[in-house]
Amino acid sequence: MAAKPMVIVLASGRGERFVASGGSGAKLQARLGGCSVLEHTLSAVQASGLPWHLEAAMHPGMGDSIAAGVRATAGSPAWLILPGDLPLVQPETLRQIAQAPQSLDVVVPLVRTGHADDPVNGLQRGHPVRFSARCGPELMQLTGAQGAAALVRAWGETLWPVQDAGCILDIDTLADLRRAERLIGLRNFPLAG
């Protein structure tokens, strides 16, 4: 059986927008239901059955975090880059992105939001973004705050439709956290644990 792509969970951010919005402490440790935002994300990753690596060391920017995670898991057949602040992402979404054809270098989940003002006519790009092993050397060289956006453009993305609002609901502000709490209550998102 072929090796599975590695999920790299990015947990290095400082969460400055969360604090500025009235949140207290680190956003990844904020309580959502009975556990932290990061615990929810890790629970989904574990339930996916995919191998994973938590990149939690402090880095200057998202690019540096991605590079460190890819270097730590060199030899993986592909990487799914998942910010730790996506507590409602579903395990099935992770598996769908992981199982997209390996001939595709960059796979980006695409969610129908129903909002005409979203970037692509009611569709929005989400996470995790999968990169093939061919992208590895460039991923390992990333630095700065922009993450891998330039690599996505350079390699060309394949948009992969998914039905998971959790892959676009990141927790950047206290309002985002409250919205996630409502969604858990309204839509029966599974709680971690």
C-alpha positions as a Python dict, from the first residue, in 0.01 Angstrom:
ca = {
    (1, 'M'): (0, 0, 0),
    (2, 'A'): (132, 347, -88),
    (3, 'A'): (236, 576, 194),
    (4, 'K'): (-24, 834, 294),
    (5, 'P'): (31, 1209, 272),
    (6, 'M'): (148, 1378, 592),
    (7, 'V'): (-78, 1634, 759),
    (8, 'I'): (126, 1924, 898),
    (9, 'V'): (-74, 2108, 1163),
    (10, 'L'): (54, 2464, 1198),
    (11, 'A'): (34, 2585, 1558),
    (12, 'S'): (307, 2850, 1569),
    (13, 'G'): (103, 3167, 1525),
    (14, 'R'): (89, 3439, 1786),
    (15, 'G'): (-285, 3507, 1751),
    (16, 'E'): (-250, 3886, 1768),
    (17, 'R'): (-584, 3949, 1592),
    (18, 'F'): (-761, 3725, 1844),
    (19, 'V'): (-629, 3927, 2139),
    (20, 'A'): (-699, 4256, 1957),
    (21, 'S'): (-1063, 4145, 1910),
    (22, 'G'): (-1112, 4096, 2283),
    (23, 'G'): (-999, 3735, 2319),
    (24, 'S'): (-774, 3644, 2607),
    (25, 'G'): (-465, 3430, 2569),
    (26, 'A'): (-360, 3222, 2271),
    (27, 'K'): (-637, 3156, 2020),
    (28, 'L'): (-542, 2790, 1979),
    (29, 'Q'): (-599, 2740, 2352),
    (30, 'A'): (-935, 2921, 2351),
    (31, 'R'): (-1217, 2699, 2474),
    (32, 'L'): (-1468, 2572, 2218),
    (33, 'G'): (-1717, 2340, 2374),
    (34, 'G'): (-1530, 2117, 2614),
    (35, 'C'): (-1180, 2156, 2472),
    (36, 'S'): (-943, 2394, 2299),
    (37, 'V'): (-953, 2506, 1936),
    (38, 'L'): (-631, 2313, 1870),
    (39, 'E'): (-766, 1997, 2038),
    (40, 'H'): (-1064, 2004, 1800),
    (41, 'T'): (-835, 2035, 1499),
    (42, 'L'): (-606, 1756, 1621),
    (43, 'S'): (-908, 1534, 1692),
    (44, 'A'): (-1019, 1566, 1328),
    (45, 'V'): (-666, 1493, 1205),
    (46, 'Q'): (-640, 1184, 1425),
    (47, 'A'): (-984, 1062, 1314),
    (48, 'S'): (-876, 1093, 948),
    (49, 'G'): (-626, 810, 990),
    (50, 'L'): (-355, 1010, 815),
    (51, 'P'): (-7, 1051, 961),
    (52, 'W'): (48, 1395, 1111),
    (53, 'H'): (306, 1632, 1253),
    (54, 'L'): (234, 1922, 1488),
    (55, 'E'): (456, 2222, 1412),
    (56, 'A'): (426, 2426, 1731),
    (57, 'A'): (772, 2582, 1767),
    (58, 'M'): (767, 2960, 1746),
    (59, 'H'): (861, 3078, 1397),
    (60, 'P'): (871, 3431, 1251),
    (61, 'G'): (599, 3358, 994),
    (62, 'M'): (374, 3096, 839),
    (63, 'G'): (626, 3026, 563),
    (64, 'D'): (890, 2944, 824),
    (65, 'S'): (645, 2711, 1002),
    (66, 'I'): (558, 2526, 683),
    (67, 'A'): (926, 2489, 594),
    (68, 'A'): (1008, 2349, 938),
    (69, 'G'): (720, 2101, 922),
    (70, 'V'): (814, 1977, 576),
    (71, 'R'): (1181, 1944, 672),
    (72, 'A'): (1078, 1745, 982),
    (73, 'T'): (876, 1504, 766),
    (74, 'A'): (1103, 1489, 460),
    (75, 'G'): (1039, 1177, 258),
    (76, 'S'): (659, 1203, 278),
    (77, 'P'): (482, 1140, -53),
    (78, 'A'): (283, 1464, -9),
    (79, 'W'): (188, 1716, 260),
    (80, 'L'): (-148, 1855, 367),
    (81, 'I'): (-87, 2196, 522),
    (82, 'L'): (-352, 2261, 788),
    (83, 'P'): (-360, 2569, 1012),
    (84, 'G'): (-434, 2469, 1371),
    (85, 'D'): (-716, 2725, 1396),
    (86, 'L'): (-966, 2527, 1186),
    (87, 'P'): (-1148, 2340, 1464),
    (88, 'L'): (-1450, 2238, 1254),
    (89, 'V'): (-1262, 2076, 965),
    (90, 'Q'): (-1397, 1726, 909),
    (91, 'P'): (-1184, 1408, 895),
    (92, 'E'): (-1352, 1312, 567),
    (93, 'T'): (-1234, 1636, 407),
    (94, 'L'): (-876, 1555, 505),
    (95, 'R'): (-913, 1209, 351),
    (96, 'Q'): (-1070, 1350, 31),
    (97, 'I'): (-784, 1593, -23),
    (98, 'A'): (-528, 1323, 60),
    (99, 'Q'): (-689, 1083, -191),
    (100, 'A'): (-697, 1327, -484),
    (101, 'P'): (-486, 1193, -773),
    (102, 'Q'): (-117, 1197, -687),
    (103, 'S'): (-40, 1342, -1031),
    (104, 'L'): (-177, 1676, -905),
    (105, 'D'): (93, 1894, -751),
    (106, 'V'): (-130, 2133, -554),
    (107, 'V'): (-485, 2050, -442),
    (108, 'V'): (-699, 2316, -273),
    (109, 'P'): (-1042, 2240, -125),
    (110, 'L'): (-1323, 2453, -264),
    (111, 'V'): (-1638, 2512, -61),
    (112, 'R'): (-1972, 2647, -186),
    (113, 'T'): (-2072, 2919, 58),
    (114, 'G'): (-2379, 3058, -110),
    (115, 'H'): (-2244, 3411, -67),
    (116, 'A'): (-2213, 3587, -402),
    (117, 'D'): (-1948, 3822, -260),
    (118, 'D'): (-1705, 3535, -189),
    (119, 'P'): (-1395, 3537, -409),
    (120, 'V'): (-1513, 3288, -673),
    (121, 'N'): (-1889, 3340, -723),
    (122, 'G'): (-2006, 3188, -398),
    (123, 'L'): (-1710, 2952, -374),
    (124, 'Q'): (-1419, 2986, -135),
    (125, 'R'): (-1079, 2819, -119),
    (126, 'G'): (-998, 2644, 208),
    (127, 'H'): (-753, 2418, 389),
    (128, 'P'): (-579, 2182, 400),
    (129, 'V'): (-378, 2248, 85),
    (130, 'R'): (-202, 1938, -44),
    (131, 'F'): (143, 1965, -202),
    (132, 'S'): (311, 1679, -388),
    (133, 'A'): (661, 1559, -305),
    (134, 'R'): (781, 1748, -613),
    (135, 'C'): (702, 2071, -426),
    (136, 'G'): (906, 1962, -122),
    (137, 'P'): (1235, 2141, -197),
    (138, 'E'): (1054, 2473, -245),
    (139, 'L'): (833, 2421, 61),
    (140, 'M'): (1147, 2367, 270),
    (141, 'Q'): (1277, 2708, 162),
    (142, 'L'): (970, 2912, 255),
    (143, 'T'): (1003, 3210, 487),
    (144, 'G'): (785, 3500, 594),
    (145, 'A'): (420, 3563, 666),
    (146, 'Q'): (271, 3469, 327),
    (147, 'G'): (292, 3095, 377),
    (148, 'A'): (287, 2898, 53),
    (149, 'A'): (64, 3128, -155),
    (150, 'A'): (341, 3197, -408),
    (151, 'L'): (403, 2825, -452),
    (152, 'V'): (34, 2760, -511),
    (153, 'R'): (42, 3018, -790),
    (154, 'A'): (371, 2892, -934),
    (155, 'W'): (275, 2523, -942),
    (156, 'G'): (-88, 2581, -1038),
    (157, 'E'): (-371, 2466, -817),
    (158, 'T'): (-640, 2209, -874),
    (159, 'L'): (-957, 2316, -695),
    (160, 'W'): (-1125, 2018, -527),
    (161, 'P'): (-1494, 2059, -432),
    (162, 'V'): (-1578, 1956, -75),
    (163, 'Q'): (-1887, 1999, 140),
    (164, 'D'): (-1723, 2118, 459),
    (165, 'A'): (-1760, 2473, 588),
    (166, 'G'): (-1510, 2374, 857),
    (167, 'C'): (-1224, 2404, 610),
    (168, 'I'): (-1287, 2778, 572),
    (169, 'L'): (-1389, 2876, 926),
    (170, 'D'): (-1064, 2975, 1093),
    (171, 'I'): (-1054, 3131, 1436),
    (172, 'D'): (-887, 3470, 1401),
    (173, 'T'): (-1115, 3676, 1627),
    (174, 'L'): (-1346, 3634, 1923),
    (175, 'A'): (-1639, 3670, 1681),
    (176, 'D'): (-1505, 3373, 1481),
    (177, 'L'): (-1492, 3167, 1800),
    (178, 'R'): (-1854, 3258, 1883),
    (179, 'R'): (-1961, 3166, 1529),
    (180, 'A'): (-1790, 2826, 1564),
    (181, 'E'): (-1973, 2773, 1894),
    (182, 'R'): (-2306, 2843, 1721),
    (183, 'L'): (-2223, 2606, 1435),
    (184, 'I'): (-2137, 2326, 1674),
    (185, 'G'): (-2475, 2374, 1839),
    (186, 'L'): (-2677, 2419, 1520),
    (187, 'R'): (-2516, 2165, 1290),
    (188, 'N'): (-2401, 1895, 1528),
    (189, 'F'): (-2035, 1928, 1442),
    (190, 'P'): (-1864, 1653, 1640),
    (191, 'L'): (-1684, 1776, 1949),
    (192, 'A'): (-1328, 1663, 2003),
    (193, 'G'): (-1264, 1398, 2261),
}
